[in-house]
Amino acid sequence: MSDAFTYKIRGFYGRIPCEPHMLTERMTPTKDCIVLCHLGLLEASDGDSWEIEVAGMVDRPMRLTVRDLKQMPKVTVSSVHQCAGSPLEPNRPTLRVCNVSWGGVRLDDLFRLVEPDPGAAFVWSTGADGGEFGGLDCGRYMKDLPRSRVGADVLLAYEMNGEPLLPEHGHPLRLVVPGFYGTNSVKWLRRIELRKERAPGPFTTRWYNDLVADGVTRPVWNIAPQSMIVWPAPGTSLEQGTSVRAWGWAWADDSLAGVEISITVAFVAGF
Ligand SMILES: Nc1nc2c(c(=O)[nH]1)N[C@H]1C(S)=C(S)[C@@H](COP(=O)(O)O)O[C@H]1N2
Ligand SMILES: [Mo]
């Protein structure tokens, strides 16, 4: 079969190679990037003949191969790539982040070909990976995003940092939603659907919804404003009386108005 794949790993697999203070470069080399797979890690046997289906509320449903997509105009987008943390422990703080450049085709360019129905408010995306997570049979990995969010920067990406995607990052094709948490950027992408309502399945209904008020939840979509200090690194001893330039990174889905820093100094007396 032209679109065959095998599981290199079954079940959950994750890799967080860098502590925040190790992210000293603006763009993160691929070997230092996070990897998060809920259901397994797939390896496609032939990337170019991998097929995706575009369906649902569209006038012209289509099947395209990665080879077809590579004929379309190529766009490169640099964007922060951040995991929202484990959906099983949504309140445990994590800082799993990197900054990556993605190359591929605009989802919006594909939409021009399939002609979505104006009533389609959500885009569902489904990966080829399926199986069990958190004690549930999850079916295929499926996420969604608002149709209104698909503009110039949402990509069907086949490259990461100028190279073909690695299997763990979704080779041969993944969705990339810059400014949204990584969970929304579906790897090993198989299907895009336009629909009236949010997608079913545990990754959009049971998990990845933050409680914002009593009984009110918000999908884990936009990355909230966040920052981290790279230098001084944790545990660094600083000499009393010398000046230190602290630096780090700050990011958000939308623009940032400013960054404030406050300092608590703990002196260790020495002779
Ligand atoms: N098909 C599929 N896509 C997926 C996932 C997955 O388990 N299956 N994990 C998501 C999560 S939680 C994150 S944080 C990002 C991680 O992307 P990366 O492994 O390329 O860094 O992929 C997302 N896309
Ligand atoms: Mo994640």
Short mmCIF file of C-alpha atoms and ligand atoms in Angstrom, two decimals:
data_model
loop_
_atom_site.label_atom_id
_atom_site.label_comp_id
_atom_site.label_asym_id
_atom_site.label_seq_id
_atom_site.Cartn_x
_atom_site.Cartn_y
_atom_site.Cartn_z
CA MET A 1 0.00 0.00 0.00
CA SER A 2 1.36 3.39 -0.97
CA ASP A 3 0.48 5.02 2.34
CA ALA A 4 1.63 2.25 4.64
CA PHE A 5 3.22 2.96 8.00
CA THR A 6 4.47 1.03 10.97
CA TYR A 7 4.58 1.85 14.66
CA LYS A 8 8.18 2.46 15.75
CA ILE A 9 6.79 2.77 19.28
CA ARG A 10 3.30 1.95 20.54
CA GLY A 11 1.65 3.98 23.28
CA PHE A 12 2.86 7.19 24.91
CA TYR A 13 6.31 8.50 24.01
CA GLY A 14 7.85 11.81 25.06
CA ARG A 15 11.24 13.54 24.95
CA ILE A 16 12.04 16.87 26.63
CA PRO A 17 15.75 17.32 25.87
CA CYS A 18 16.24 20.84 27.25
CA GLU A 19 15.63 22.60 30.53
CA PRO A 20 14.42 26.15 29.87
CA HIS A 21 17.79 27.74 30.69
CA MET A 22 19.44 25.57 28.00
CA LEU A 23 17.46 27.29 25.24
CA THR A 24 20.13 29.86 24.51
CA GLU A 25 19.45 30.14 20.75
CA ARG A 26 16.47 31.89 19.21
CA MET A 27 15.79 28.95 16.87
CA THR A 28 15.99 25.53 18.52
CA PRO A 29 18.03 22.85 16.71
CA THR A 30 15.82 19.82 15.95
CA LYS A 31 17.80 17.55 18.30
CA ASP A 32 16.87 19.86 21.19
CA CYS A 33 13.16 20.02 20.33
CA ILE A 34 10.38 18.47 22.39
CA VAL A 35 8.66 15.30 21.19
CA LEU A 36 5.21 14.29 22.46
CA CYS A 37 3.21 11.34 21.15
CA HIS A 38 0.11 10.10 22.97
CA LEU A 39 -0.63 6.94 21.05
CA GLY A 40 2.63 5.92 19.43
CA LEU A 41 5.36 6.98 17.04
CA LEU A 42 4.71 6.20 13.38
CA GLU A 43 7.09 5.67 10.51
CA ALA A 44 5.71 6.11 7.00
CA SER A 45 7.22 3.86 4.34
CA ASP A 46 6.94 6.38 1.48
CA GLY A 47 6.39 10.02 2.43
CA ASP A 48 5.61 11.40 -1.03
CA SER A 49 2.75 9.00 -1.72
CA TRP A 50 1.15 9.59 1.72
CA GLU A 51 -2.46 10.65 1.16
CA ILE A 52 -4.68 13.12 2.93
CA GLU A 53 -8.38 13.56 2.53
CA VAL A 54 -10.16 16.91 2.70
CA ALA A 55 -13.84 16.36 3.41
CA GLY A 56 -16.94 17.44 5.33
CA MET A 57 -18.66 20.74 4.50
CA VAL A 58 -16.78 21.48 1.29
CA ASP A 59 -18.02 21.74 -2.29
CA ARG A 60 -15.15 19.71 -3.74
CA PRO A 61 -13.90 16.95 -1.42
CA MET A 62 -10.41 15.88 -2.39
CA ARG A 63 -7.64 13.38 -1.84
CA LEU A 64 -4.11 14.65 -2.28
CA THR A 65 -0.68 13.14 -1.84
CA VAL A 66 2.26 14.85 -0.21
CA ARG A 67 3.76 14.90 -3.71
CA ASP A 68 0.75 16.99 -4.87
CA LEU A 69 1.15 19.37 -1.92
CA LYS A 70 4.83 19.88 -2.74
CA GLN A 71 3.74 21.26 -6.13
CA MET A 72 1.81 24.06 -4.40
CA PRO A 73 3.45 27.33 -3.25
CA LYS A 74 5.75 26.69 -0.30
CA VAL A 75 5.59 28.89 2.78
CA THR A 76 7.96 29.01 5.76
CA VAL A 77 6.75 30.11 9.19
CA SER A 78 8.81 30.38 12.39
CA SER A 79 6.89 29.81 15.55
CA VAL A 80 7.12 28.87 19.18
CA HIS A 81 6.17 25.23 19.69
CA GLN A 82 4.94 24.47 23.18
CA CYS A 83 3.32 21.45 24.79
CA ALA A 84 0.43 22.31 27.10
CA GLY A 85 1.54 19.57 29.54
CA SER A 86 -0.11 16.24 30.28
CA PRO A 87 -3.85 16.28 29.66
CA LEU A 88 -4.12 13.85 32.60
CA GLU A 89 -2.61 16.50 34.94
CA PRO A 90 -3.66 19.79 33.33
CA ASN A 91 -2.84 21.87 36.43
CA ARG A 92 0.76 20.67 36.77
CA PRO A 93 3.01 23.43 35.43
CA THR A 94 5.49 22.44 32.72
CA LEU A 95 7.74 24.38 30.39
CA ARG A 96 8.15 22.15 27.34
CA VAL A 97 8.96 24.58 24.61
CA CYS A 98 11.10 25.24 21.55
CA ASN A 99 11.13 27.64 18.60
CA VAL A 100 11.01 26.10 15.16
CA SER A 101 10.71 26.98 11.49
CA TRP A 102 8.12 25.01 9.53
CA GLY A 103 7.91 24.62 5.73
CA GLY A 104 4.81 23.53 3.84
CA VAL A 105 1.57 24.60 2.24
CA ARG A 106 -0.98 27.08 3.59
CA LEU A 107 -4.14 25.31 4.70
CA ASP A 108 -5.95 28.34 3.33
CA ASP A 109 -4.55 27.63 -0.16
CA LEU A 110 -6.01 24.14 0.09
CA PHE A 111 -9.33 25.61 1.20
CA ARG A 112 -9.44 27.66 -2.03
CA LEU A 113 -9.39 24.36 -3.93
CA VAL A 114 -12.05 22.56 -1.88
CA GLU A 115 -14.36 25.56 -1.34
CA PRO A 116 -15.59 25.28 2.25
CA ASP A 117 -19.22 25.94 3.09
CA PRO A 118 -19.46 29.31 4.93
CA GLY A 119 -21.38 27.56 7.72
CA ALA A 120 -18.36 25.40 8.62
CA ALA A 121 -17.06 26.93 11.84
CA PHE A 122 -14.49 24.29 12.81
CA VAL A 123 -11.64 22.45 11.15
CA TRP A 124 -11.15 18.89 12.37
CA SER A 125 -7.78 17.24 11.85
CA THR A 126 -7.05 13.55 12.27
CA GLY A 127 -3.74 11.71 12.48
CA ALA A 128 -3.02 8.14 11.38
CA ASP A 129 -2.13 7.13 14.96
CA GLY A 130 -4.71 5.48 17.15
CA GLY A 131 -4.97 3.46 20.32
CA GLU A 132 -5.14 3.74 24.05
CA PHE A 133 -4.27 6.68 26.29
CA GLY A 134 -5.31 7.43 29.88
CA GLY A 135 -7.13 4.10 30.09
CA LEU A 136 -9.40 4.90 27.13
CA ASP A 137 -9.54 3.58 23.60
CA CYS A 138 -9.19 6.96 21.89
CA GLY A 139 -9.65 5.98 18.25
CA ARG A 140 -7.47 8.11 15.98
CA TYR A 141 -5.79 11.27 17.35
CA MET A 142 -8.22 14.05 16.47
CA LYS A 143 -8.16 17.80 17.22
CA ASP A 144 -9.98 20.90 16.03
CA LEU A 145 -9.53 24.64 15.59
CA PRO A 146 -11.84 27.49 14.64
CA ARG A 147 -12.17 27.99 10.87
CA SER A 148 -11.65 31.73 11.49
CA ARG A 149 -8.13 31.00 12.78
CA VAL A 150 -6.98 29.59 9.43
CA GLY A 151 -5.18 32.53 7.83
CA ALA A 152 -1.74 33.08 6.41
CA ASP A 153 0.16 30.99 8.94
CA VAL A 154 -1.66 27.66 9.48
CA LEU A 155 0.34 25.11 7.51
CA LEU A 156 0.31 21.57 6.28
CA ALA A 157 4.01 21.18 7.00
CA TYR A 158 6.44 18.69 5.50
CA GLU A 159 9.63 20.39 6.73
CA MET A 160 10.96 21.39 10.12
CA ASN A 161 14.07 23.59 10.44
CA GLY A 162 14.70 23.27 6.69
CA GLU A 163 14.75 19.44 6.67
CA PRO A 164 12.05 16.83 5.95
CA LEU A 165 10.07 16.12 9.14
CA LEU A 166 11.50 13.33 11.28
CA PRO A 167 9.14 10.42 12.05
CA GLU A 168 8.69 11.64 15.65
CA HIS A 169 7.65 15.10 14.43
CA GLY A 170 4.96 13.71 12.10
CA HIS A 171 6.72 12.73 8.86
CA PRO A 172 5.55 13.00 6.14
CA LEU A 173 2.89 15.64 6.94
CA ARG A 174 1.54 17.49 9.94
CA LEU A 175 -0.69 20.39 10.70
CA VAL A 176 1.02 23.41 12.29
CA VAL A 177 -1.08 26.02 14.08
CA PRO A 178 1.39 28.75 15.08
CA GLY A 179 0.44 30.39 18.37
CA PHE A 180 -1.66 27.42 19.49
CA TYR A 181 -0.34 24.80 21.92
CA GLY A 182 1.42 21.87 20.24
CA THR A 183 -1.47 19.48 20.92
CA ASN A 184 -3.41 21.17 18.09
CA SER A 185 -0.69 20.56 15.49
CA VAL A 186 -1.68 17.04 14.43
CA LYS A 187 1.17 14.80 13.23
CA TRP A 188 0.95 12.05 10.57
CA LEU A 189 -1.98 14.01 9.20
CA ARG A 190 -4.57 11.94 7.35
CA ARG A 191 -7.76 13.93 7.20
CA ILE A 192 -9.02 17.52 7.32
CA GLU A 193 -12.75 18.02 7.75
CA LEU A 194 -14.86 21.14 7.90
CA ARG A 195 -17.75 20.95 10.33
CA LYS A 196 -20.37 23.05 12.15
CA GLU A 197 -19.44 21.87 15.63
CA ARG A 198 -16.31 20.96 17.63
CA ALA A 199 -14.71 17.57 16.99
CA PRO A 200 -15.76 14.52 19.02
CA GLY A 201 -13.27 12.27 20.80
CA PRO A 202 -11.36 12.48 24.07
CA PHE A 203 -8.67 14.94 22.92
CA THR A 204 -11.25 17.70 22.33
CA THR A 205 -14.04 16.76 24.76
CA ARG A 206 -12.60 15.00 27.80
CA TRP A 207 -9.12 16.53 27.79
CA TYR A 208 -7.58 19.84 26.71
CA ASN A 209 -10.36 22.07 28.06
CA ASP A 210 -9.37 24.48 30.84
CA LEU A 211 -11.88 25.37 33.54
CA VAL A 212 -12.16 29.18 33.50
CA ALA A 213 -15.23 29.64 35.73
CA ASP A 214 -17.81 27.40 37.40
CA GLY A 215 -18.97 25.03 34.68
CA VAL A 216 -17.27 27.07 31.93
CA THR A 217 -14.36 25.63 30.00
CA ARG A 218 -12.11 26.99 27.27
CA PRO A 219 -10.35 24.82 24.69
CA VAL A 220 -6.56 24.62 25.06
CA TRP A 221 -5.89 26.58 21.86
CA ASN A 222 -4.01 29.92 22.15
CA ILE A 223 -0.69 29.99 24.01
CA ALA A 224 -0.99 32.22 27.08
CA PRO A 225 1.68 34.92 27.68
CA GLN A 226 4.71 33.24 29.21
CA SER A 227 8.36 33.87 29.91
CA MET A 228 11.47 32.19 31.19
CA ILE A 229 14.90 33.23 32.35
CA VAL A 230 17.85 31.68 30.51
CA TRP A 231 20.57 33.49 32.45
CA PRO A 232 21.36 33.38 35.33
CA ALA A 233 20.75 29.63 35.12
CA PRO A 234 19.29 27.90 38.20
CA GLY A 235 21.94 27.37 40.88
CA THR A 236 24.40 29.94 39.49
CA SER A 237 26.40 31.75 42.23
CA LEU A 238 26.75 35.44 41.57
CA GLU A 239 29.36 37.63 43.16
CA GLN A 240 28.03 40.29 45.47
CA GLY A 241 28.46 43.80 44.15
CA THR A 242 28.90 42.91 40.48
CA SER A 243 26.20 43.70 37.95
CA VAL A 244 24.51 40.87 36.05
CA ARG A 245 22.56 41.07 32.83
CA ALA A 246 19.61 38.70 33.13
CA TRP A 247 17.96 37.55 29.91
CA GLY A 248 15.40 35.11 28.64
CA TRP A 249 12.46 34.66 26.30
CA ALA A 250 8.84 35.77 26.40
CA TRP A 251 6.06 34.74 24.02
CA ALA A 252 2.31 34.50 23.52
CA ASP A 253 -0.17 33.78 20.75
CA ASP A 254 -0.85 37.49 20.45
CA SER A 255 1.72 40.27 20.82
CA LEU A 256 3.23 41.06 24.21
CA ALA A 257 2.89 44.56 25.69
CA GLY A 258 5.95 44.22 27.92
CA VAL A 259 7.94 42.10 30.32
CA GLU A 260 8.55 42.91 33.98
CA ILE A 261 11.17 41.34 36.17
CA SER A 262 11.36 41.35 39.96
CA ILE A 263 14.33 40.19 41.97
CA THR A 264 14.63 38.35 45.25
CA VAL A 265 18.18 38.17 46.51
CA ALA A 266 19.38 35.52 48.93
CA PHE A 267 22.83 36.32 50.29
CA VAL A 268 25.13 33.56 51.36
CA ALA A 269 27.75 34.90 53.74
CA GLY A 270 31.34 33.79 53.10
CA PHE A 271 34.74 34.53 54.63
N1 LIG B 1 -1.10 12.57 15.54
C1 LIG B 1 -0.67 13.14 16.67
N2 LIG B 1 -0.35 14.45 16.64
C2 LIG B 1 0.09 15.05 17.77
C3 LIG B 1 0.21 14.35 18.99
C4 LIG B 1 -0.13 12.98 18.99
O1 LIG B 1 -0.05 12.28 20.01
N3 LIG B 1 -0.57 12.40 17.80
N4 LIG B 1 0.66 15.00 20.12
C5 LIG B 1 0.44 16.44 20.16
C6 LIG B 1 1.13 17.13 21.26
S1 LIG B 1 0.43 16.98 22.79
C7 LIG B 1 2.18 17.96 21.07
S2 LIG B 1 2.81 18.88 22.32
C8 LIG B 1 2.82 18.08 19.75
C9 LIG B 1 4.28 17.78 19.83
O2 LIG B 1 4.87 17.84 18.57
P1 LIG B 1 6.36 17.32 18.39
O3 LIG B 1 6.44 15.95 18.99
O4 LIG B 1 6.65 17.36 16.94
O5 LIG B 1 7.22 18.29 19.14
O6 LIG B 1 2.24 17.20 18.79
C10 LIG B 1 0.86 17.10 18.85
N5 LIG B 1 0.39 16.36 17.70
MO MO B 2 1.57 18.31 24.27
#
